[in-house]
Amino acid sequence: MAEKQLSGLRVAAILTDGVEQVELLEPKKALENAGAKVTVISPKAGQLQGFKHHDKADRIPVDMELSKANPADFDAVLLPGGVINADALRMEKKAQDFVRVIDEAGKPIAVICHGSWLLVSADLMDGRTITSWPTLQDDIRNAGAQWEDKQVLRDDNWVSSRKPDDIPAFNREMISLFSQGVDQSRRVA
């Protein structure tokens, strides 16, 4: 893996209160170490409450309000999990629209744990293959996707993972997928 293989890549990390902190911070760190710029985007300004499972963790600063975020300004999306985060975020029409535009453009999406609820609510599951926290499998199947219990899974422009224990594999596949996006954008330019 090249030191800064994601140099210039703009990643939108979309989340809200209740995010599983490690599912944001570890992938964010891996992306930044590879040269990407990660922008934390939320429906609310200020700071978000991170969680470690069911317990409050650190406050996480928001870089941009969702109402001001334009999908055209980003090359990829990171959707961390956390039950509270994912359940609230899936109801945000602007978040649904954002991931829909990213997906329709063929840009990469990395999703872990409960984060896939947003993709379900955005009506993007039909014909896809994805993994997630196991309790989401019925929602995913009912939305038209195939669910598999795997540490990490790639399907076209998506990479998905189940839980915090899977983060090392998730990060490797996410960086690999996102670097293909960089390669494609450089060929177009």
GROMACS .gro file of C-alpha atoms in nm:
model
  189
    1MET     CA    1   0.000   0.000   0.000
    2ALA     CA    2   0.147   0.335  -0.103
    3GLU     CA    3   0.196   0.588   0.177
    4LYS     CA    4  -0.046   0.851   0.044
    5GLN     CA    5  -0.244   0.653  -0.212
    6LEU     CA    6  -0.563   0.849  -0.133
    7SER     CA    7  -0.404   1.192  -0.164
    8GLY     CA    8  -0.668   1.445  -0.265
    9LEU     CA    9  -0.965   1.211  -0.201
   10ARG     CA   10  -1.255   1.389  -0.026
   11VAL     CA   11  -1.456   1.159   0.202
   12ALA     CA   12  -1.788   1.249   0.362
   13ALA     CA   13  -1.837   1.073   0.697
   14ILE     CA   14  -2.209   1.103   0.762
   15LEU     CA   15  -2.324   1.051   1.121
   16THR     CA   16  -2.514   1.191   1.418
   17ASP     CA   17  -2.538   1.147   1.795
   18GLY     CA   18  -2.494   0.790   1.911
   19VAL     CA   19  -2.230   0.694   1.656
   20GLU     CA   20  -2.017   0.395   1.755
   21GLN     CA   21  -1.705   0.602   1.812
   22VAL     CA   22  -1.447   0.343   1.707
   23GLU     CA   23  -1.634   0.284   1.379
   24LEU     CA   24  -1.578   0.648   1.291
   25LEU     CA   25  -1.238   0.722   1.441
   26GLU     CA   26  -1.042   0.416   1.329
   27PRO     CA   27  -1.154   0.426   0.962
   28LYS     CA   28  -1.112   0.806   0.962
   29LYS     CA   29  -0.757   0.769   1.090
   30ALA     CA   30  -0.676   0.503   0.829
   31LEU     CA   31  -0.815   0.724   0.552
   32GLU     CA   32  -0.624   1.030   0.670
   33ASN     CA   33  -0.302   0.828   0.702
   34ALA     CA   34  -0.352   0.729   0.339
   35GLY     CA   35  -0.387   1.096   0.240
   36ALA     CA   36  -0.765   1.144   0.225
   37LYS     CA   37  -0.948   1.442   0.370
   38VAL     CA   38  -1.239   1.324   0.585
   39THR     CA   39  -1.521   1.568   0.662
   40VAL     CA   40  -1.754   1.480   0.951
   41ILE     CA   41  -2.105   1.572   0.834
   42SER     CA   42  -2.411   1.572   1.058
   43PRO     CA   43  -2.768   1.704   1.059
   44LYS     CA   44  -2.666   1.923   1.353
   45ALA     CA   45  -2.374   2.159   1.407
   46GLY     CA   46  -2.131   2.162   1.698
   47GLN     CA   47  -2.039   1.832   1.857
   48LEU     CA   48  -2.190   1.485   1.855
   49GLN     CA   49  -2.202   1.232   2.133
   50GLY     CA   50  -1.997   0.924   2.052
   51PHE     CA   51  -2.071   0.591   2.214
   52LYS     CA   52  -1.881   0.277   2.305
   53HIS     CA   53  -2.159   0.021   2.270
   54HIS     CA   54  -2.421   0.144   2.522
   55ASP     CA   55  -2.198   0.389   2.712
   56LYS     CA   56  -2.128   0.750   2.629
   57ALA     CA   57  -1.777   0.811   2.499
   58ASP     CA   58  -1.615   1.127   2.361
   59ARG     CA   59  -1.769   1.430   2.197
   60ILE     CA   60  -1.695   1.442   1.823
   61PRO     CA   61  -1.668   1.776   1.642
   62VAL     CA   62  -1.884   1.829   1.334
   63ASP     CA   63  -1.706   1.981   1.033
   64MET     CA   64  -2.015   2.053   0.824
   65GLU     CA   65  -2.391   2.051   0.864
   66LEU     CA   66  -2.571   1.808   0.635
   67SER     CA   67  -2.791   2.091   0.503
   68LYS     CA   68  -2.476   2.257   0.361
   69ALA     CA   69  -2.314   1.941   0.220
   70ASN     CA   70  -2.313   1.884  -0.155
   71PRO     CA   71  -2.246   1.526  -0.271
   72ALA     CA   72  -2.069   1.664  -0.579
   73ASP     CA   73  -1.797   1.798  -0.348
   74PHE     CA   74  -1.705   1.448  -0.227
   75ASP     CA   75  -1.543   1.141  -0.383
   76ALA     CA   76  -1.660   0.878  -0.133
   77VAL     CA   77  -1.877   0.820   0.175
   78LEU     CA   78  -1.807   0.655   0.511
   79LEU     CA   79  -2.111   0.541   0.712
   80PRO     CA   80  -2.017   0.433   1.065
   81GLY     CA   81  -2.265   0.244   1.280
   82GLY     CA   82  -2.407   0.268   1.625
   83VAL     CA   83  -2.774   0.185   1.678
   84ILE     CA   84  -2.877   0.533   1.795
   85ASN     CA   85  -2.683   0.703   1.515
   86ALA     CA   86  -2.809   0.478   1.238
   87ASP     CA   87  -3.171   0.477   1.352
   88ALA     CA   88  -3.183   0.859   1.361
   89LEU     CA   89  -2.981   0.912   1.042
   90ARG     CA   90  -3.195   0.681   0.830
   91MET     CA   91  -3.490   0.918   0.877
   92GLU     CA   92  -3.298   1.220   0.743
   93LYS     CA   93  -3.415   1.282   0.385
   94LYS     CA   94  -3.103   1.488   0.310
   95ALA     CA   95  -2.882   1.195   0.421
   96GLN     CA   96  -3.084   0.957   0.202
   97ASP     CA   97  -3.051   1.191  -0.094
   98PHE     CA   98  -2.678   1.236  -0.032
   99VAL     CA   99  -2.597   0.862  -0.042
  100ARG     CA  100  -2.833   0.811  -0.335
  101VAL     CA  101  -2.645   1.073  -0.542
  102ILE     CA  102  -2.307   0.926  -0.443
  103ASP     CA  103  -2.420   0.575  -0.536
  104GLU     CA  104  -2.577   0.682  -0.867
  105ALA     CA  105  -2.246   0.847  -0.958
  106GLY     CA  106  -2.067   0.515  -0.892
  107LYS     CA  107  -1.862   0.669  -0.613
  108PRO     CA  108  -1.750   0.434  -0.334
  109ILE     CA  109  -1.945   0.385  -0.010
  110ALA     CA  110  -1.797   0.219   0.298
  111VAL     CA  111  -2.047   0.109   0.562
  112ILE     CA  112  -2.006  -0.076   0.889
  113CYS     CA  113  -2.242  -0.229   1.143
  114HIS     CA  114  -2.579  -0.049   1.168
  115GLY     CA  115  -2.472   0.219   0.916
  116SER     CA  116  -2.641   0.024   0.638
  117TRP     CA  117  -2.983   0.128   0.769
  118LEU     CA  118  -2.933   0.455   0.578
  119LEU     CA  119  -2.880   0.260   0.255
  120VAL     CA  120  -3.199   0.062   0.326
  121SER     CA  121  -3.402   0.379   0.382
  122ALA     CA  122  -3.248   0.540   0.072
  123ASP     CA  123  -3.387   0.246  -0.127
  124LEU     CA  124  -3.045   0.138  -0.253
  125MET     CA  125  -3.043  -0.229  -0.151
  126ASP     CA  126  -3.216  -0.395  -0.447
  127GLY     CA  127  -2.981  -0.648  -0.606
  128ARG     CA  128  -2.686  -0.572  -0.376
  129THR     CA  129  -2.485  -0.806  -0.153
  130ILE     CA  130  -2.386  -0.669   0.186
  131THR     CA  131  -2.289  -0.758   0.540
  132SER     CA  132  -2.379  -0.574   0.859
  133TRP     CA  133  -2.451  -0.626   1.225
  134PRO     CA  134  -2.648  -0.955   1.216
  135THR     CA  135  -2.975  -0.809   1.350
  136LEU     CA  136  -3.012  -0.599   1.032
  137GLN     CA  137  -3.021  -0.898   0.798
  138ASP     CA  138  -3.402  -0.911   0.780
  139ASP     CA  139  -3.423  -0.539   0.696
  140ILE     CA  140  -3.156  -0.582   0.430
  141ARG     CA  141  -3.318  -0.889   0.275
  142ASN     CA  142  -3.663  -0.727   0.284
  143ALA     CA  143  -3.513  -0.430   0.096
  144GLY     CA  144  -3.403  -0.662  -0.185
  145ALA     CA  145  -3.038  -0.734  -0.101
  146GLN     CA  146  -2.853  -1.052  -0.021
  147TRP     CA  147  -2.707  -1.051   0.331
  148GLU     CA  148  -2.395  -1.252   0.417
  149ASP     CA  149  -2.222  -1.303   0.750
  150LYS     CA  150  -1.868  -1.205   0.652
  151GLN     CA  151  -1.599  -0.994   0.814
  152VAL     CA  152  -1.587  -0.768   0.511
  153LEU     CA  153  -1.767  -0.779   0.178
  154ARG     CA  154  -1.725  -0.586  -0.146
  155ASP     CA  155  -2.003  -0.539  -0.398
  156ASP     CA  156  -1.925  -0.307  -0.688
  157ASN     CA  157  -1.875   0.043  -0.533
  158TRP     CA  158  -1.965  -0.069  -0.177
  159VAL     CA  159  -1.759  -0.223   0.099
  160SER     CA  160  -1.938  -0.339   0.414
  161SER     CA  161  -1.843  -0.488   0.748
  162ARG     CA  162  -2.018  -0.621   1.058
  163LYS     CA  163  -1.869  -0.477   1.378
  164PRO     CA  164  -1.575  -0.310   1.554
  165ASP     CA  165  -1.373  -0.635   1.560
  166ASP     CA  166  -1.377  -0.629   1.178
  167ILE     CA  167  -1.227  -0.279   1.147
  168PRO     CA  168  -0.875  -0.386   1.038
  169ALA     CA  169  -1.018  -0.586   0.743
  170PHE     CA  170  -1.275  -0.312   0.677
  171ASN     CA  171  -1.005  -0.045   0.663
  172ARG     CA  172  -0.793  -0.249   0.419
  173GLU     CA  173  -1.085  -0.307   0.180
  174MET     CA  174  -1.213   0.049   0.217
  175ILE     CA  175  -0.875   0.196   0.124
  176SER     CA  176  -0.844  -0.048  -0.166
  177LEU     CA  177  -1.192   0.046  -0.296
  178PHE     CA  178  -1.140   0.418  -0.242
  179SER     CA  179  -0.801   0.406  -0.419
  180GLN     CA  180  -0.978   0.265  -0.726
  181GLY     CA  181  -1.201   0.575  -0.713
  182VAL     CA  182  -0.888   0.791  -0.707
  183ASP     CA  183  -0.744   0.603  -1.004
  184GLN     CA  184  -1.069   0.648  -1.200
  185SER     CA  185  -1.091   1.020  -1.125
  186ARG     CA  186  -0.729   1.069  -1.232
  187ARG     CA  187  -0.797   0.889  -1.561
  188VAL     CA  188  -1.097   1.113  -1.629
  189ALA     CA  189  -0.908   1.433  -1.548
   0.00000   0.00000   0.00000
